[in-house]
Structure formats: C-alpha cells, structure tokens
Short mmCIF file of C-alpha atoms in Angstrom, two decimals:
data_model
loop_
_atom_site.label_atom_id
_atom_site.label_comp_id
_atom_site.label_asym_id
_atom_site.label_seq_id
_atom_site.Cartn_x
_atom_site.Cartn_y
_atom_site.Cartn_z
CA MET O 5 -21.07 -2.64 71.79
CA ASP O 6 -17.68 -1.32 72.90
CA GLU O 7 -15.37 -4.28 73.51
CA GLY O 8 -12.70 -2.27 75.23
CA LYS O 9 -12.88 -0.85 78.74
CA MET O 10 -15.81 -2.19 80.75
CA ASP O 11 -17.20 -0.10 83.59
CA GLU O 12 -18.53 -2.55 86.15
CA ASN O 13 -20.80 0.15 87.57
CA GLU O 14 -22.81 0.18 84.35
CA TRP O 15 -23.71 -3.51 84.67
CA ARG O 16 -25.89 -5.38 87.14
CA TYR O 17 -26.77 -8.99 87.81
CA HIS O 18 -29.77 -9.96 85.68
CA GLY O 19 -30.22 -13.69 86.22
CA GLU O 20 -28.81 -17.08 85.42
CA GLY O 21 -29.52 -20.63 84.41
CA ASN O 22 -27.65 -23.89 84.80
CA LYS O 23 -25.23 -23.06 81.96
CA SER O 24 -24.72 -19.30 82.11
CA LEU O 25 -24.93 -16.05 84.09
CA VAL O 26 -26.33 -12.83 82.62
CA VAL O 27 -25.63 -9.18 83.42
CA ALA O 28 -27.65 -6.26 82.00
CA HIS O 29 -26.49 -2.79 81.02
CA ALA O 30 -28.03 0.10 82.91
CA GLN O 31 -28.70 2.24 79.84
CA ARG O 32 -28.45 0.11 76.71
CA CYS O 33 -30.90 -2.66 75.93
CA VAL O 34 -28.19 -5.30 75.94
CA VAL O 35 -27.02 -8.11 78.20
CA LEU O 36 -23.79 -10.08 78.46
CA ARG O 37 -24.01 -13.84 78.92
CA PHE O 38 -21.05 -15.58 80.60
CA LEU O 39 -20.80 -19.37 80.42
CA LYS O 40 -20.61 -21.77 83.36
CA PHE O 41 -18.92 -25.18 83.32
CA PRO O 42 -18.55 -28.10 85.71
CA PRO O 43 -15.29 -27.79 87.69
CA ASN O 44 -13.84 -30.85 85.98
CA ARG O 45 -14.53 -29.57 82.44
CA LYS O 46 -12.28 -26.56 82.13
CA LYS O 47 -12.04 -25.22 78.54
CA THR O 48 -9.46 -23.10 76.73
CA SER O 49 -10.30 -19.61 75.53
CA GLU O 50 -10.48 -20.85 71.95
CA GLU O 51 -12.93 -23.63 72.93
CA ILE O 52 -15.12 -21.16 74.79
CA PHE O 53 -15.19 -18.77 71.85
CA GLN O 54 -16.11 -21.66 69.50
CA HIS O 55 -18.82 -22.75 71.93
CA LEU O 56 -20.33 -19.26 71.83
CA GLN O 57 -20.06 -19.17 68.07
CA ASN O 58 -21.90 -22.50 67.83
CA ILE O 59 -24.73 -21.03 69.98
CA VAL O 60 -25.03 -18.10 67.55
CA ASP O 61 -24.86 -20.31 64.44
CA PHE O 62 -27.50 -22.69 65.73
CA GLY O 63 -29.84 -19.80 66.56
CA LYS O 64 -29.27 -18.14 63.18
CA ASN O 65 -29.27 -21.16 60.84
CA VAL O 66 -31.74 -23.45 62.61
CA MET O 67 -34.05 -21.88 65.19
CA LYS O 68 -34.51 -18.61 63.32
CA GLU O 69 -35.49 -20.62 60.24
CA PHE O 70 -38.05 -22.62 62.21
CA LEU O 71 -39.49 -19.92 64.44
CA GLY O 72 -39.00 -16.68 62.45
CA GLU O 73 -36.46 -13.92 62.51
CA ASN O 74 -38.54 -11.54 64.66
CA TYR O 75 -38.68 -14.06 67.52
CA VAL O 76 -35.07 -15.30 67.62
CA HIS O 77 -32.22 -12.97 68.65
CA CYS O 78 -28.88 -14.66 68.14
CA GLY O 79 -26.50 -11.98 69.43
CA HIS O 80 -22.81 -12.23 68.81
CA PRO O 81 -19.67 -13.28 70.69
CA LEU O 82 -17.41 -10.40 71.58
CA SER O 83 -14.79 -10.64 68.87
CA ARG O 84 -11.84 -10.62 71.27
CA PRO O 85 -11.43 -11.32 75.00
CA VAL O 86 -12.63 -8.50 77.22
CA SER O 87 -9.37 -8.46 79.10
CA SER O 88 -10.26 -5.23 80.85
CA ILE O 89 -13.18 -6.74 82.87
CA PRO O 90 -12.15 -6.16 86.50
CA LEU O 91 -11.63 -9.38 88.44
CA GLY O 92 -13.58 -7.85 91.30
CA PHE O 93 -16.61 -7.66 89.00
CA PHE O 94 -16.54 -11.44 88.59
CA ARG O 95 -16.09 -11.94 92.31
CA LYS O 96 -19.25 -9.87 92.93
CA LEU O 97 -21.17 -11.89 90.33
CA THR O 98 -20.07 -15.20 91.84
CA LEU O 99 -21.10 -14.07 95.34
CA PHE O 100 -24.43 -12.77 94.10
CA SER O 101 -25.01 -16.03 92.26
CA LEU O 102 -24.42 -18.06 95.41
CA LEU O 103 -26.91 -15.88 97.30
CA CYS O 104 -29.62 -15.87 94.62
CA PHE O 105 -29.44 -19.24 92.92
CA PRO O 106 -30.66 -22.59 94.36
CA GLU O 107 -27.90 -24.49 96.17
CA SER O 108 -28.78 -27.61 94.20
CA ARG O 109 -27.73 -25.86 90.98
CA CYS O 110 -24.58 -24.14 92.19
CA ASP O 111 -22.36 -27.02 91.00
CA LYS O 112 -20.76 -25.10 88.11
CA ASP O 113 -18.06 -22.43 87.93
CA LEU O 114 -18.38 -19.16 86.09
CA ASP O 115 -15.89 -18.70 83.26
CA THR O 116 -13.79 -15.79 84.55
CA LEU O 117 -10.59 -16.48 82.63
CA SER O 118 -11.33 -16.36 78.92
CA GLY O 119 -13.04 -12.97 79.05
CA TYR O 120 -15.39 -14.00 76.25
CA ALA O 121 -19.13 -13.36 76.52
CA LEU O 122 -22.16 -13.48 74.31
CA CYS O 123 -23.72 -10.05 73.67
CA LEU O 124 -27.54 -10.19 73.29
CA PRO O 125 -30.52 -7.80 73.31
CA ASN O 126 -32.24 -7.46 76.68
CA LEU O 127 -35.44 -9.39 76.00
CA ALA O 128 -37.10 -7.92 79.09
CA ARG O 129 -37.31 -4.70 77.06
CA LEU O 130 -39.23 -3.89 73.87
CA GLN O 131 -37.13 -5.04 70.91
CA THR O 132 -37.09 -1.79 68.93
CA TYR O 133 -34.62 0.68 70.38
CA ARG O 134 -30.95 0.26 71.30
CA PHE O 135 -31.37 2.34 74.41
CA ALA O 136 -33.73 1.84 77.38
CA GLU O 137 -36.93 3.80 76.97
CA HIS O 138 -38.19 6.00 79.78
CA ARG O 139 -41.56 4.32 80.01
CA PRO O 140 -42.69 1.46 82.24
CA ILE O 141 -42.00 -2.00 80.83
CA LEU O 142 -43.64 -5.21 81.94
CA CYS O 143 -42.15 -8.51 80.84
CA VAL O 144 -43.60 -12.01 81.31
CA GLU O 145 -41.31 -15.00 80.85
CA ILE O 146 -43.04 -18.33 80.24
CA LYS O 147 -41.40 -21.72 79.89
CA PRO O 148 -44.30 -23.66 78.32
CA LYS O 149 -42.59 -27.13 78.15
CA CYS O 150 -43.70 -29.97 75.86
CA GLY O 151 -47.13 -29.43 74.32
CA PHE O 152 -48.00 -32.92 73.05
CA ILE O 153 -48.30 -36.52 74.21
CA PRO O 154 -46.01 -39.06 72.48
CA PHE O 155 -47.55 -40.74 69.47
CA SER O 156 -44.72 -43.09 68.60
CA SER O 157 -45.32 -46.83 68.36
CA ASP O 158 -42.03 -47.27 70.24
CA VAL O 159 -43.64 -46.10 73.49
CA THR O 160 -43.90 -49.12 75.79
CA HIS O 161 -45.67 -47.50 78.75
CA GLU O 162 -49.35 -47.05 78.01
CA MET O 163 -49.51 -44.24 80.62
CA LYS O 164 -47.21 -42.07 78.52
CA GLN O 165 -49.95 -41.96 75.85
CA LYS O 166 -52.51 -40.70 78.37
CA VAL O 167 -50.64 -38.32 80.69
CA CYS O 168 -48.15 -35.72 79.54
CA ARG O 169 -44.50 -35.69 80.63
CA TYR O 170 -44.87 -32.44 82.60
CA CYS O 171 -47.78 -33.64 84.73
CA MET O 172 -45.99 -36.92 85.52
CA HIS O 173 -42.73 -35.19 86.34
CA GLN O 174 -44.45 -32.91 88.86
CA HIS O 175 -45.01 -35.83 91.24
CA LEU O 176 -41.36 -36.86 91.17
CA LYS O 177 -40.18 -33.26 91.68
CA VAL O 178 -42.41 -32.79 94.74
CA ALA O 179 -41.31 -36.17 96.16
CA THR O 180 -37.63 -35.22 95.84
CA GLY O 181 -38.15 -31.81 97.42
CA LYS O 182 -37.65 -29.75 94.25
CA TRP O 183 -41.04 -28.11 94.74
CA LYS O 184 -43.46 -27.97 97.66
CA GLN O 185 -46.65 -28.73 95.78
CA ILE O 186 -47.89 -29.95 92.42
CA SER O 187 -48.78 -27.34 89.87
CA LYS O 188 -52.18 -27.38 88.16
CA TYR O 189 -50.52 -26.25 84.94
CA CYS O 190 -50.62 -28.63 81.99
CA PRO O 191 -48.83 -27.66 78.77
CA LEU O 192 -51.49 -29.27 76.62
CA ASP O 193 -54.00 -26.73 77.92
CA LEU O 194 -51.78 -23.81 76.90
CA TYR O 195 -51.03 -25.30 73.46
CA SER O 196 -54.69 -26.16 72.82
CA GLY O 197 -55.56 -22.80 71.33
CA ASN O 198 -58.85 -22.96 73.30
CA LYS O 199 -59.09 -19.72 75.28
CA GLN O 200 -60.85 -21.35 78.22
CA ARG O 201 -58.07 -23.90 78.59
CA MET O 202 -55.35 -21.29 78.00
CA TYR O 203 -56.80 -19.03 80.69
CA PHE O 204 -56.75 -21.94 83.16
CA ALA O 205 -53.16 -22.86 82.20
CA LEU O 206 -51.89 -19.28 82.71
CA LYS O 207 -53.71 -18.84 86.00
CA SER O 208 -52.24 -22.14 87.16
CA LEU O 209 -48.77 -20.88 86.28
CA LEU O 210 -49.42 -17.73 88.29
CA GLN O 211 -50.62 -19.78 91.26
CA GLU O 212 -47.62 -22.13 91.24
CA ALA O 213 -44.94 -20.45 89.13
CA GLN O 214 -42.06 -22.81 89.94
CA ASN O 215 -39.42 -22.00 87.29
CA ASN O 216 -41.96 -21.85 84.48
CA LEU O 217 -43.09 -18.25 84.93
CA LYS O 218 -41.40 -14.96 85.92
CA ILE O 219 -42.58 -11.39 85.71
CA PHE O 220 -40.21 -8.40 85.43
CA LYS O 221 -41.03 -4.72 85.91
CA ASN O 222 -38.51 -2.37 84.31
CA GLY O 223 -36.05 -5.23 84.20
CA GLU O 224 -36.44 -6.19 87.89
CA LEU O 225 -37.92 -9.55 88.92
CA ILE O 226 -41.15 -8.88 90.80
CA TYR O 227 -42.77 -12.33 90.58
CA GLY O 228 -41.33 -15.82 90.21
CA CYS O 229 -39.74 -18.67 92.01
CA LYS O 230 -36.11 -19.67 92.22
CA ASP O 231 -36.69 -22.86 94.20
CA ALA O 232 -39.01 -24.31 96.87
CA ARG O 233 -37.37 -22.18 99.59
CA SER O 234 -37.56 -18.78 97.95
CA PRO O 235 -40.89 -18.14 96.23
CA MET O 236 -41.96 -14.66 95.16
CA THR O 237 -45.58 -15.47 94.46
CA ASP O 238 -47.88 -13.10 96.38
CA TRP O 239 -50.89 -12.24 94.17
CA SER O 240 -51.87 -9.12 96.13
CA GLU O 241 -48.32 -7.75 95.84
CA LEU O 242 -48.24 -8.63 92.12
CA ALA O 243 -51.59 -6.85 91.63
CA HIS O 244 -50.10 -3.77 93.32
CA HIS O 245 -47.26 -3.76 90.78
CA LEU O 246 -49.55 -4.36 87.79
CA LYS O 247 -52.49 -2.10 88.65
CA PRO O 248 -50.94 1.06 87.03
CA PHE O 249 -50.47 -0.90 83.82
CA PHE O 250 -54.00 -2.27 83.49
CA PHE O 251 -56.01 0.33 85.38
CA PRO O 252 -54.07 3.58 84.86
CA SER O 253 -56.96 5.83 85.96
CA ASN O 254 -56.78 4.29 89.45
CA GLY O 255 -60.52 3.83 89.58
CA LEU O 256 -60.25 0.36 91.05
CA ALA O 257 -60.21 -0.08 94.80
CA SER O 258 -57.72 -2.38 96.48
CA GLY O 259 -58.61 -5.73 97.98
CA PRO O 260 -59.43 -9.22 96.68
CA HIS O 261 -61.74 -7.88 93.97
CA CYS O 262 -58.94 -5.62 92.69
CA THR O 263 -56.41 -8.48 92.73
CA ARG O 264 -58.74 -10.78 90.73
CA ALA O 265 -59.49 -8.05 88.22
CA VAL O 266 -55.82 -7.26 87.63
CA ILE O 267 -54.86 -10.95 87.28
CA ARG O 268 -57.71 -11.49 84.90
CA GLU O 269 -56.55 -8.64 82.70
CA LEU O 270 -52.97 -9.93 82.69
CA VAL O 271 -54.10 -13.44 81.68
CA ARG O 272 -56.27 -12.08 78.85
CA VAL O 273 -53.52 -9.88 77.46
CA ILE O 274 -50.95 -12.72 77.56
CA THR O 275 -53.41 -15.03 75.79
CA ARG O 276 -54.04 -12.50 73.03
CA VAL O 277 -50.34 -11.99 72.53
CA LEU O 278 -49.62 -15.72 72.40
CA LEU O 279 -52.33 -16.22 69.77
CA SER O 280 -51.00 -13.30 67.67
CA GLY O 281 -48.19 -13.18 65.15
CA SER O 282 -47.45 -13.56 61.47
CA ASP O 283 -43.66 -13.84 61.43
CA LYS O 284 -42.70 -16.21 58.63
CA GLY O 285 -40.46 -19.05 59.76
CA ARG O 286 -39.91 -22.26 57.79
CA ALA O 287 -41.70 -24.49 60.32
CA GLY O 288 -44.23 -25.05 57.54
CA ALA O 289 -41.69 -27.44 56.05
CA LEU O 290 -42.50 -29.80 58.93
CA ARG O 291 -46.22 -30.00 58.15
CA SER O 292 -45.67 -32.85 55.74
CA GLY O 293 -44.75 -35.03 58.74
CA PRO O 294 -47.01 -37.06 61.01
CA GLY O 295 -48.96 -34.03 62.20
CA LEU O 296 -50.34 -33.51 65.70
CA ARG O 297 -51.46 -37.00 66.63
CA GLY O 298 -52.07 -38.48 70.01
CA PRO O 299 -54.75 -37.44 72.50
CA PRO O 300 -55.53 -33.69 72.56
CA VAL O 301 -56.10 -33.79 76.34
CA CYS O 302 -53.91 -34.91 79.22
CA GLU O 303 -55.85 -37.16 81.64
CA ALA O 304 -53.96 -35.65 84.58
CA SER O 305 -54.86 -32.05 83.80
CA PRO O 306 -56.92 -30.63 86.68
CA PHE O 307 -58.97 -28.72 84.10
CA SER O 308 -59.91 -31.96 82.33
CA ARG O 309 -60.51 -33.79 85.62
CA SER O 310 -62.81 -31.05 86.89
CA LEU O 311 -64.94 -31.22 83.77
CA ARG O 312 -65.09 -35.01 83.85
CA CYS O 313 -66.38 -34.87 87.46
CA GLN O 314 -69.14 -32.56 86.16
CA GLY O 315 -69.94 -35.05 83.41
CA LYS O 316 -68.62 -32.70 80.71
CA ASN O 317 -66.10 -33.24 77.97
CA THR O 318 -62.92 -31.18 77.86
CA PRO O 319 -62.90 -28.64 74.95
CA GLU O 320 -60.48 -30.04 72.44
CA ARG O 321 -57.93 -28.10 70.49
CA SER O 322 -59.37 -25.00 68.89
CA GLY O 323 -56.22 -24.96 66.81
CA LEU O 324 -53.38 -22.49 67.22
CA PRO O 325 -53.03 -19.90 64.45
CA LYS O 326 -50.21 -21.06 62.20
CA GLY O 327 -48.39 -17.75 62.47
CA CYS O 328 -48.22 -17.67 66.24
CA LEU O 329 -45.11 -18.58 68.18
CA LEU O 330 -46.76 -21.40 70.18
CA TYR O 331 -47.73 -23.17 66.93
CA LYS O 332 -44.23 -22.91 65.56
CA THR O 333 -42.64 -24.05 68.82
CA LEU O 334 -44.95 -27.06 68.93
CA GLN O 335 -44.02 -28.00 65.34
CA VAL O 336 -40.30 -28.01 66.29
CA GLN O 337 -41.01 -30.03 69.46
CA MET O 338 -42.64 -32.67 67.30
CA LEU O 339 -39.32 -33.39 65.61
CA ASP O 340 -39.19 -35.90 68.49
CA LEU O 341 -40.79 -38.46 66.19
CA LEU O 342 -39.80 -41.62 68.05
CA ASP O 343 -39.88 -40.61 71.76
CA ILE O 344 -36.72 -41.26 73.80
CA GLU O 345 -37.65 -44.98 73.91
CA GLY O 346 -37.37 -45.29 70.15
CA LEU O 347 -34.51 -42.82 69.93
CA TYR O 348 -32.16 -44.40 72.44
CA PRO O 349 -31.30 -47.54 70.35
CA LEU O 350 -30.45 -45.22 67.43
CA TYR O 351 -28.21 -43.18 69.71
CA ARG O 352 -26.42 -46.41 70.66
CA ARG O 353 -25.96 -47.16 66.94
CA VAL O 354 -24.24 -43.80 66.47
CA GLU O 355 -22.16 -44.39 69.56
CA ARG O 356 -20.91 -47.78 68.32
CA TYR O 357 -19.96 -46.20 65.00
CA LEU O 358 -18.04 -43.40 66.79
CA GLU O 359 -16.23 -45.93 69.01
CA GLU O 360 -15.01 -47.63 65.83
CA PHE O 361 -14.37 -44.43 63.86
CA PRO O 362 -13.79 -41.59 66.39
CA GLU O 363 -12.35 -39.33 63.69
CA GLU O 364 -15.82 -39.21 62.06
CA ARG O 365 -17.35 -37.16 64.93
CA LYS O 366 -16.56 -33.89 63.11
CA THR O 367 -17.94 -35.21 59.79
CA LEU O 368 -21.19 -36.17 61.50
CA GLN O 369 -21.53 -32.60 62.85
CA ILE O 370 -22.17 -33.80 66.37
CA ASP O 371 -20.54 -30.60 67.73
CA GLY O 372 -21.25 -28.38 64.77
CA PRO O 373 -20.94 -26.54 62.51
CA TYR O 374 -24.67 -25.80 62.65
CA ASP O 375 -25.08 -24.57 59.12
CA GLU O 376 -27.65 -24.74 56.32
CA ALA O 377 -26.71 -28.37 55.56
CA PHE O 378 -27.38 -29.30 59.19
CA TYR O 379 -30.79 -27.57 59.00
CA GLN O 380 -31.74 -29.28 55.76
CA ARG O 381 -31.16 -32.73 57.22
CA LEU O 382 -33.65 -31.93 60.01
CA LEU O 383 -36.48 -31.76 57.45
CA ASP O 384 -36.33 -35.49 56.74
CA LEU O 385 -39.32 -36.77 58.71
CA SER O 386 -39.24 -40.42 57.63
CA THR O 387 -39.53 -42.96 60.43
CA GLU O 388 -38.71 -46.09 58.38
CA ASP O 389 -35.38 -47.31 59.81
CA ASP O 390 -33.08 -48.56 57.02
CA GLY O 391 -30.47 -49.68 59.55
CA THR O 392 -27.91 -47.05 58.59
CA VAL O 393 -25.91 -44.67 60.74
CA ALA O 394 -27.17 -41.82 58.58
CA PHE O 395 -30.80 -42.53 59.56
CA ALA O 396 -29.85 -42.89 63.24
CA LEU O 397 -27.89 -39.64 63.18
CA THR O 398 -30.76 -37.67 61.62
CA LYS O 399 -33.18 -38.87 64.27
CA VAL O 400 -30.67 -38.08 67.07
CA GLN O 401 -30.14 -34.55 65.71
CA GLN O 402 -33.89 -34.01 65.39
CA TYR O 403 -34.39 -35.17 68.96
CA ARG O 404 -31.76 -32.67 70.22
CA VAL O 405 -33.53 -29.81 68.37
CA ALA O 406 -36.95 -30.97 69.65
CA MET O 407 -35.66 -31.06 73.25
CA THR O 408 -34.35 -27.51 72.80
CA ALA O 409 -37.80 -26.36 71.76
CA LYS O 410 -39.37 -28.20 74.69
CA ASP O 411 -37.19 -26.26 77.15
CA CYS O 412 -37.21 -22.78 75.57
CA SER O 413 -38.70 -19.69 77.18
CA ILE O 414 -41.04 -17.11 75.65
CA MET O 415 -40.51 -13.50 76.61
CA ILE O 416 -43.48 -11.10 76.26
CA ALA O 417 -42.57 -7.42 76.77
CA LEU O 418 -45.48 -4.98 77.27
CA SER O 419 -45.45 -1.23 77.50
CA PRO O 420 -48.49 1.16 77.76
CA CYS O 421 -49.01 2.96 74.46
CA LEU O 422 -48.18 6.62 74.45
CA GLN O 423 -51.03 8.99 73.68
CA ASP O 424 -49.51 9.85 70.35
CA ALA O 425 -48.71 6.33 69.20
CA SER O 426 -49.50 6.87 65.52
CA SER O 427 -45.85 6.63 64.57
CA ASP O 428 -45.27 3.53 66.65
CA GLN O 429 -44.78 0.59 64.32
CA ARG O 430 -44.92 -2.10 66.95
CA PRO O 431 -47.91 -4.43 67.29
CA VAL O 432 -50.51 -3.40 69.85
CA VAL O 433 -52.70 -5.54 72.15
CA PRO O 434 -55.76 -4.06 73.91
CA SER O 435 -56.93 -4.57 77.50
CA SER O 436 -60.14 -3.30 79.12
CA ARG O 437 -58.73 0.08 80.12
CA SER O 438 -55.47 0.45 78.16
CA ARG O 439 -53.44 -0.58 75.13
CA PHE O 440 -49.95 -2.09 75.05
CA ALA O 441 -47.17 -2.10 72.51
CA PHE O 442 -45.56 -5.52 72.73
CA SER O 443 -42.78 -7.68 71.44
CA VAL O 444 -42.39 -11.48 71.68
CA SER O 445 -39.03 -13.25 71.76
CA VAL O 446 -37.61 -16.71 72.45
CA LEU O 447 -34.61 -17.49 74.56
CA ASP O 448 -32.86 -20.59 75.99
CA LEU O 449 -32.23 -21.91 72.48
CA ASP O 450 -28.86 -23.61 73.02
CA LEU O 451 -28.88 -26.99 71.28
CA LYS O 452 -29.23 -29.75 73.83
CA PRO O 453 -25.98 -31.75 74.20
CA TYR O 454 -25.55 -35.06 72.40
CA GLU O 455 -24.09 -36.48 75.63
CA SER O 456 -27.35 -35.82 77.55
CA ILE O 457 -29.33 -38.48 75.72
CA PRO O 458 -28.51 -41.40 78.11
CA HIS O 459 -29.53 -39.14 81.03
CA GLN O 460 -32.83 -38.32 79.32
CA TYR O 461 -33.49 -42.02 78.72
CA LYS O 462 -32.92 -42.90 82.37
CA LEU O 463 -34.92 -39.88 83.62
CA ASP O 464 -37.89 -40.82 81.41
CA GLY O 465 -38.04 -44.29 82.94
CA LYS O 466 -37.69 -42.84 86.45
CA ILE O 467 -40.57 -40.38 85.91
CA VAL O 468 -42.92 -42.95 84.47
CA ASN O 469 -42.14 -45.63 87.04
CA TYR O 470 -42.63 -43.26 89.95
CA TYR O 471 -45.94 -42.10 88.54
CA LEU O 472 -47.16 -45.67 87.99
CA LYS O 473 -46.11 -46.80 91.47
CA THR O 474 -47.58 -43.90 93.36
CA VAL O 475 -50.22 -41.82 91.62
CA HIS O 476 -51.72 -44.38 89.26
CA ALA O 477 -51.54 -47.12 91.86
CA LYS O 478 -53.28 -44.87 94.37
CA ASP O 479 -56.02 -44.05 91.89
CA ALA O 480 -56.50 -47.78 91.15
CA THR O 481 -56.74 -48.52 94.89
CA VAL O 482 -59.38 -45.83 95.33
CA MET O 483 -61.42 -47.26 92.44
CA SER O 484 -61.00 -50.79 93.82
CA THR O 485 -62.19 -49.66 97.30
CA ARG O 486 -65.23 -47.96 95.81
CA PHE O 487 -66.09 -51.09 93.88
CA LYS O 488 -65.69 -53.24 97.02
CA GLU O 489 -67.89 -50.88 98.98
CA SER O 490 -70.58 -51.13 96.34
CA GLU O 491 -70.35 -54.94 96.57
CA ASP O 492 -70.71 -54.87 100.34
CA CYS O 493 -73.77 -52.64 100.11
CA THR O 494 -75.64 -54.65 97.50
CA LEU O 495 -79.36 -54.88 98.29
CA VAL O 496 -80.79 -58.39 97.64
CA LEU O 497 -84.59 -58.64 97.03
CA HIS O 498 -86.23 -61.96 97.92
CA LYS O 499 -89.54 -63.01 96.38
CA VAL O 500 -92.41 -62.91 98.95
#
C-alpha cells in the first residue's frame, strides 16, 4: 500500500473495538487499524510502532502456527509515519466513533499523533484478490467465546465445573445494564460438533446477537448490536437482505415463512463452513496435553435444559473435525490449564520476582519479542509445579494466549458462485438453491496484556458469586418450595 499521500475520501469508517479504530479503503481490500489508549497512557511514536510490530510478530510466530496460515492475516505496520494524513480526517473519525460506539467504552483516545497504523486485509471480503470484486459479498462475524468448562483441580467453586463462564457472565451483564436480556447462546453447544446443538447455538446468536455476532453486506453492517440501546436485530429486515443470496430465483414469497426459510439456510451454511477446513496449523502439538476433559454439556444451556424437561439426554460432542478452525481455536483456549484460580498465585510469584529484579522483565519476554522461542515454551503442558519462576512464567504466558483465543472473532465471507466458476480455486459450500465461494479468517488476535490478570481474577470471582447468590439460589428456592408443597399434600392412608 502507498505510504505517502493519503486521500481521506478513499477511506471510510469500518468499525472499532476497545483498543483500536478501523477504516476501510473504498476500492482495495485493505483496512487501516489505528490504536487507542487511555488518556493517562500516552506513548511515543517509537513505542506505538513497536506495539504494532509486536501485534504482527505474535500473529505470525504464535497464532499462525497454532491456527494455520490461511486463517491468520498478520498485516504489517506502515514502515514510516503517515505524516500526510489530514488532521480533519482524524477529527471526523473521532466524531463518528462517539456517535457509533457505546458511551461506556469511549474512555480511550485515538492515536492521532504518531501517524502509524497497521495495514491489514479487509476480512469482510473474500481473501483472494487485492481489489474489491464487483459481486455481492456477505460476511458473518462470530465471537464464539470459551468452548470448555474448567477441568483444573484448582477450581474451588463447584458451580464452575457445571456451568460455563459465558452463561454465568450473562446474568451479571444483564444486571449491570450491559444487555437487556440473557442470550440462549452457549459456546459449548457451538463447539460440540453436533449439528443439532450448533444450529441451536447459531439461531440463539441471531436472536440475541449482543456483541458476539455481526453480519455485513458488501462491507456494510446490516445486522448486529453495539450495545443495549442500539440493536440492529430485526429478522424480517435481515431476511430481506439475505434472500437474494439464498433464493436468487425469487421464488419465495415474503412473510414469516420466508424469514424462517432464509434464516434456516444461513444457519446451515455457517455450520457447514465452521465444520470445514484442512489448513495445517501446529495445534496438533497440544494434543499430548490433558485433552478435552470436563463435562461436555453446560447445565445452564437452554438447549440442554429443554431436553432435560422432556426427559431426554443432551447429545454429547460429536467431535469437531481436527482440521476445522473451531477445533484449533478450542485447543489453544485449553492452554488455560489451571484456570484463573490456579494461575493467579503463579502470576504473584512472577510479580514478586520482577519487584526484586525489574531489569529481568525484558529477559522474561513479558512484552515481547514474540518469536519462535516464545512459541516453543508454550508447548510445555506440564502442570506439576516445581516452585520455580520459569514454571510460573510459562503458565502465565499460556494463560495469556488462551485468553486471546477465547476472545477472538471468526470472519466467514460468502459470495455466490459465478456461473463459470471452474477456474475459481476457492472452497465452495452449497445451500438449497445456490453455491457460495467462501473464506474463513480470524481476527482480534492481540495477545492479552500481562497486567490484566488481576482484573481477570477479580472478575471471575464476581461472576461466580453473583450467579451463586441470584440464579442458583433462586433455583434452590424453587426446588425447596416444590418439596415443601409435596410434603403438605401428602396423603395418609389409615387402616380400616
């Protein structure tokens, strides 16, 4: 990409997260990612460039090794400051950000001084051509979250080994006003590999998208949710957008039946794509570890509860194909071998060492470099604590990588196959009435900060305690009332 003169008319606001803001090019399949920092943490231009380089190195040397090179797109920092970016362009971005992003997450300032940015492919497009194709593109972004229940013996709350983190956290988020209602989505259903459970999980995401699902049409957001006050989740409107993709002959009438048919096709296509794939990453190196232990079903999953009420057992894991992205992502998530309860004392051990020897921070690679040596140390899956700082550091780094995988997003780009698609080398997925060329990518792969571990420890306790005090206590009260009622209604037969 040209790093000289930048025409602000060629770029448009694309989206943002808590740590960055993204603009997309009108013609090329590229985006620029500008960093955001808390007002009290201003960084020099050199520090910002190194921060961007660390993001690239971690993606290339760690996540690409685990997930596969076709799924991970590292990008590159612009090699020198883009000094010619008009200041007015940044002002427009900042204003647009304030209008579009939740107020609760507008506590960081956009880096407008260094001029550095990360140049990446636009993952809302098919990852084949450098320029935007003149054909309709549909993109589904899914943030699947953690797909397993902790199996560590360090877990002290029994409930954590029955109910997944996501389902517990939902109750706290609704109570604090983050979302209006609890989602029926449970990550364990999506990661189960069982199509019935995966269908339910995806439909639940469509019903209550929160910030775990977004749909783009030709790069524009048509379905999603920024926060509780600004949902974009109208199924009939979504079906109107999607109908030309899944029913191109227009033989389907409008109305509820049409909406259900279109949503059903979307869910089936996404499921097929998620179960596909043969990209070779090195996640296989993790298979010698503890494996997928713990319960295969979350007790709080509405899917599981519904079947239990019918006296049926929940279908267990059918097993994800080992080449698919969900399987690889789950393997990386399971680098969290000890849970935050077992990890936090090891973090404190590293902290005490750094307090005594602060100059060792660079040697321990807390802030990088994220190179091959860093990756190799992640493959040590032992859980026997020998009391050393080296053991503690390895578990801390594994936890940071696992948390990154738990919070990543999967981008599925779909485009109707052209009639003469014989020369098209991209994978194809069928639907009832059409066929789609598709590409699958992962984003949000910045390594989670070392400094966030105390926050994660406190948040974990807060989530579990709230769930135990409210939901579980309520369930226990209901059961107790039912038992008392059965006592009061006991029929006593006297001998005549």
